[in-house]
Structure formats: C-alpha cells, structure tokens
Amino acid sequence: MLILSLLIGIVAGLRTMMAPTAISWTAACGILALEGSWLAFLGWRFTPWIFTLLAIGELIADQLPATPSRKVPPQFAARLISGGLCGAAIAVGAGSWPLGLALGVIGALIGTLGGAAARARLAAAFGRDWPAALIEDAVAILAALAIVCAL
C-alpha cells in the first residue's frame, strides 16, 4: 500500500485534482475504507462530484497559455497538499497514514518537478506545448486509474 501512496503523490504532482478525484471516487464506492478516519470526507456523497468538476477545470485551464507554472508557490503547495492527503488516504487502512502522507508529499514533489521537466522536453520535441500537455493529461488519468484498481 505504501508504494501506492508514493504513486498517487506523483499523480498529484502531474495534475493536482486528479489524485483526490480518483481517491474520492474509490472511497465513495466503498473500495477504500475511510469511515471513522479524519479523511472520511473524501467518501462523502458529493465529494467525488466536486473533485471531478475541479479536475475537469484543471484539465481545461492547463491548456491555457496564461496558466502559471506548476512550480510557483501556490500551485506547488497545492500539489504537495493533494499528494499528502491522497497518500494518507491510501495508507489509513493499514494504520500508517503519517507515512502515507509523507510518501504522498514526496511523490508530489517528484511528479511536480519530473512532470515539468518531461513536459518541457516533449514540448521542445513537438515544437509546441499542447501535445505535451495532452500526453501528460493522459499519463495522469491512466496512472490514477491503475492506482485505484490496485487498491
């Protein structure tokens, strides 16, 4: 489970809202048991829908040229918080949510910096950012699905 905490953090580093969307749907569907924990809100009835709307908004906003870098403090912090929260949620059932939180933050750090570097390389190869952004979107979505299927 702890490796999944790290991996969901990487997803949060790629797309801030993708990780909590995946975790929230998993909790709401009863696959990830968060009842009675401080993370129970992730499985509440409307939480997955709210996160889904936020994730869709993020996917759209990321395509806009005026969107700030993921490495500026507010965006960077949001990715670390998202990764930590989701990493903790995965590890809470094993009773090791603090370690899951730490691994989620580490994963978000890796995903943020590694994702930015990979996207820059892809954008340079394509000669523009848009195809690189779509590839990064696809990687984040598919990775999130793979992680929740492994739970």
mmCIF file of C-alpha atoms in Angstrom:
data_model
loop_
_atom_site.group_PDB
_atom_site.id
_atom_site.type_symbol
_atom_site.label_atom_id
_atom_site.label_comp_id
_atom_site.label_asym_id
_atom_site.label_seq_id
_atom_site.Cartn_x
_atom_site.Cartn_y
_atom_site.Cartn_z
ATOM 1 C CA MET A 1 0.000 0.000 0.000
ATOM 2 C CA LEU A 2 2.799 2.417 0.753
ATOM 3 C CA ILE A 3 4.135 2.303 -2.800
ATOM 4 C CA LEU A 4 0.641 3.315 -3.939
ATOM 5 C CA SER A 5 0.838 6.325 -1.597
ATOM 6 C CA LEU A 6 4.014 7.418 -3.354
ATOM 7 C CA LEU A 7 2.499 6.801 -6.786
ATOM 8 C CA ILE A 8 -0.714 8.730 -6.080
ATOM 9 C CA GLY A 9 1.518 11.589 -4.943
ATOM 10 C CA ILE A 10 3.225 11.521 -8.336
ATOM 11 C CA VAL A 11 -0.205 11.785 -9.972
ATOM 12 C CA ALA A 12 -0.958 14.810 -7.769
ATOM 13 C CA GLY A 13 2.314 16.334 -8.941
ATOM 14 C CA LEU A 14 1.201 15.937 -12.543
ATOM 15 C CA ARG A 15 -2.393 17.108 -12.039
ATOM 16 C CA THR A 16 -3.366 18.462 -8.636
ATOM 17 C CA MET A 17 -7.016 17.441 -8.714
ATOM 18 C CA MET A 18 -6.667 14.094 -10.485
ATOM 19 C CA ALA A 19 -5.385 12.291 -7.384
ATOM 20 C CA PRO A 20 -8.151 13.398 -4.982
ATOM 21 C CA THR A 21 -10.744 12.745 -7.667
ATOM 22 C CA ALA A 22 -9.596 9.139 -8.032
ATOM 23 C CA ILE A 23 -9.290 8.613 -4.274
ATOM 24 C CA SER A 24 -12.660 10.209 -3.587
ATOM 25 C CA TRP A 25 -14.482 8.014 -6.112
ATOM 26 C CA THR A 26 -12.727 4.961 -4.705
ATOM 27 C CA ALA A 27 -13.801 5.872 -1.178
ATOM 28 C CA ALA A 28 -17.359 6.738 -2.204
ATOM 29 C CA CYS A 29 -17.703 3.369 -3.964
ATOM 30 C CA GLY A 30 -16.584 1.554 -0.810
ATOM 31 C CA ILE A 31 -13.298 0.270 -2.245
ATOM 32 C CA LEU A 32 -11.186 2.424 0.055
ATOM 33 C CA ALA A 33 -12.475 2.390 3.645
ATOM 34 C CA LEU A 34 -12.091 5.827 5.181
ATOM 35 C CA GLU A 35 -15.080 5.788 7.547
ATOM 36 C CA GLY A 36 -14.209 6.870 11.056
ATOM 37 C CA SER A 37 -10.960 8.492 9.966
ATOM 38 C CA TRP A 38 -10.123 12.158 9.550
ATOM 39 C CA LEU A 39 -10.268 11.511 5.779
ATOM 40 C CA ALA A 40 -13.853 10.242 5.749
ATOM 41 C CA PHE A 41 -14.970 13.398 3.930
ATOM 42 C CA LEU A 42 -13.301 12.054 0.781
ATOM 43 C CA GLY A 43 -16.005 9.391 0.563
ATOM 44 C CA TRP A 44 -18.985 11.631 1.255
ATOM 45 C CA ARG A 45 -21.764 11.600 -1.298
ATOM 46 C CA PHE A 46 -20.956 14.841 -3.133
ATOM 47 C CA THR A 47 -17.187 14.946 -2.657
ATOM 48 C CA PRO A 48 -16.335 12.884 -5.773
ATOM 49 C CA TRP A 49 -18.528 15.097 -7.920
ATOM 50 C CA ILE A 50 -16.895 18.259 -6.589
ATOM 51 C CA PHE A 51 -13.411 16.858 -7.203
ATOM 52 C CA THR A 52 -14.454 15.701 -10.679
ATOM 53 C CA LEU A 53 -15.540 19.231 -11.587
ATOM 54 C CA LEU A 54 -12.293 20.625 -10.199
ATOM 55 C CA ALA A 55 -10.263 18.052 -12.173
ATOM 56 C CA ILE A 56 -12.083 18.887 -15.402
ATOM 57 C CA GLY A 57 -11.497 22.587 -14.753
ATOM 58 C CA GLU A 58 -7.817 21.902 -14.155
ATOM 59 C CA LEU A 59 -7.503 19.901 -17.382
ATOM 60 C CA ILE A 60 -9.046 22.803 -19.296
ATOM 61 C CA ALA A 61 -7.092 25.536 -17.501
ATOM 62 C CA ASP A 62 -3.823 23.713 -18.073
ATOM 63 C CA GLN A 63 -4.274 24.177 -21.828
ATOM 64 C CA LEU A 64 -4.469 27.958 -21.499
ATOM 65 C CA PRO A 65 -1.306 29.960 -22.173
ATOM 66 C CA ALA A 66 -1.871 32.231 -19.169
ATOM 67 C CA THR A 67 -1.829 29.341 -16.678
ATOM 68 C CA PRO A 68 1.079 29.844 -14.259
ATOM 69 C CA SER A 69 3.852 27.310 -13.837
ATOM 70 C CA ARG A 70 3.237 24.414 -11.501
ATOM 71 C CA LYS A 71 6.434 25.429 -9.737
ATOM 72 C CA VAL A 72 5.180 28.792 -8.424
ATOM 73 C CA PRO A 73 4.476 28.615 -4.671
ATOM 74 C CA PRO A 74 0.639 28.396 -4.659
ATOM 75 C CA GLN A 75 0.480 25.688 -7.342
ATOM 76 C CA PHE A 76 3.458 23.822 -5.900
ATOM 77 C CA ALA A 77 1.941 23.857 -2.407
ATOM 78 C CA ALA A 78 -1.434 22.664 -3.710
ATOM 79 C CA ARG A 79 0.241 19.670 -5.378
ATOM 80 C CA LEU A 80 2.104 18.777 -2.181
ATOM 81 C CA ILE A 81 -1.083 19.043 -0.109
ATOM 82 C CA SER A 82 -3.038 16.987 -2.635
ATOM 83 C CA GLY A 83 -0.340 14.313 -2.761
ATOM 84 C CA GLY A 84 -0.056 14.139 1.014
ATOM 85 C CA LEU A 85 -3.801 13.934 1.519
ATOM 86 C CA CYS A 86 -4.191 11.166 -1.048
ATOM 87 C CA GLY A 87 -1.143 9.266 0.163
ATOM 88 C CA ALA A 88 -2.541 9.351 3.697
ATOM 89 C CA ALA A 89 -5.936 8.147 2.454
ATOM 90 C CA ILE A 90 -4.395 5.098 0.827
ATOM 91 C CA ALA A 91 -2.382 4.230 3.947
ATOM 92 C CA VAL A 92 -5.067 4.954 6.559
ATOM 93 C CA GLY A 93 -6.484 1.425 6.384
ATOM 94 C CA ALA A 94 -3.075 -0.030 7.218
ATOM 95 C CA GLY A 95 -2.799 2.310 10.195
ATOM 96 C CA SER A 96 0.166 4.134 8.743
ATOM 97 C CA TRP A 97 -1.396 7.324 7.440
ATOM 98 C CA PRO A 98 1.519 9.547 8.600
ATOM 99 C CA LEU A 99 3.929 7.516 6.487
ATOM 100 C CA GLY A 100 1.435 7.529 3.606
ATOM 101 C CA LEU A 101 1.146 11.304 3.934
ATOM 102 C CA ALA A 102 4.936 11.700 3.806
ATOM 103 C CA LEU A 103 5.230 9.380 0.808
ATOM 104 C CA GLY A 104 2.399 11.238 -0.938
ATOM 105 C CA VAL A 105 4.226 14.539 -0.448
ATOM 106 C CA ILE A 106 7.478 13.009 -1.740
ATOM 107 C CA GLY A 107 5.592 11.618 -4.738
ATOM 108 C CA ALA A 108 4.030 15.014 -5.418
ATOM 109 C CA LEU A 109 7.469 16.592 -5.333
ATOM 110 C CA ILE A 110 8.714 14.006 -7.839
ATOM 111 C CA GLY A 111 5.632 14.406 -10.019
ATOM 112 C CA THR A 112 5.759 18.188 -9.985
ATOM 113 C CA LEU A 113 9.420 18.572 -10.862
ATOM 114 C CA GLY A 114 9.706 15.459 -13.025
ATOM 115 C CA GLY A 115 6.464 16.209 -14.832
ATOM 116 C CA ALA A 116 7.567 19.762 -15.589
ATOM 117 C CA ALA A 117 10.902 18.525 -16.953
ATOM 118 C CA ALA A 118 9.300 15.773 -19.049
ATOM 119 C CA ARG A 119 6.674 18.137 -20.412
ATOM 120 C CA ALA A 120 9.322 20.705 -21.334
ATOM 121 C CA ARG A 121 11.260 18.041 -23.238
ATOM 122 C CA LEU A 122 8.137 16.823 -25.010
ATOM 123 C CA ALA A 123 7.085 20.373 -25.871
ATOM 124 C CA ALA A 124 10.531 21.045 -27.324
ATOM 125 C CA ALA A 125 10.325 17.840 -29.374
ATOM 126 C CA PHE A 126 6.858 18.715 -30.688
ATOM 127 C CA GLY A 127 7.725 22.366 -31.176
ATOM 128 C CA ARG A 128 4.732 23.406 -29.045
ATOM 129 C CA ASP A 129 3.260 22.676 -25.642
ATOM 130 C CA TRP A 130 -0.246 21.462 -26.478
ATOM 131 C CA PRO A 131 0.606 17.859 -27.485
ATOM 132 C CA ALA A 132 2.903 17.544 -24.465
ATOM 133 C CA ALA A 133 0.094 18.743 -22.179
ATOM 134 C CA LEU A 134 -2.317 16.180 -23.625
ATOM 135 C CA ILE A 135 0.197 13.394 -23.122
ATOM 136 C CA GLU A 136 0.718 14.489 -19.525
ATOM 137 C CA ASP A 137 -3.062 14.550 -19.000
ATOM 138 C CA ALA A 138 -3.335 11.009 -20.345
ATOM 139 C CA VAL A 139 -0.486 9.768 -18.144
ATOM 140 C CA ALA A 140 -2.076 11.313 -15.035
ATOM 141 C CA ILE A 141 -5.510 9.853 -15.798
ATOM 142 C CA LEU A 142 -4.230 6.378 -16.651
ATOM 143 C CA ALA A 143 -1.886 6.301 -13.654
ATOM 144 C CA ALA A 144 -4.699 7.342 -11.303
ATOM 145 C CA LEU A 145 -6.917 4.590 -12.703
ATOM 146 C CA ALA A 146 -4.169 1.999 -12.377
ATOM 147 C CA ILE A 147 -3.506 3.006 -8.773
ATOM 148 C CA VAL A 148 -7.142 2.810 -7.664
ATOM 149 C CA CYS A 149 -7.558 -0.515 -9.496
ATOM 150 C CA ALA A 150 -4.623 -1.831 -7.450
ATOM 151 C CA LEU A 151 -6.335 -0.988 -4.150
#
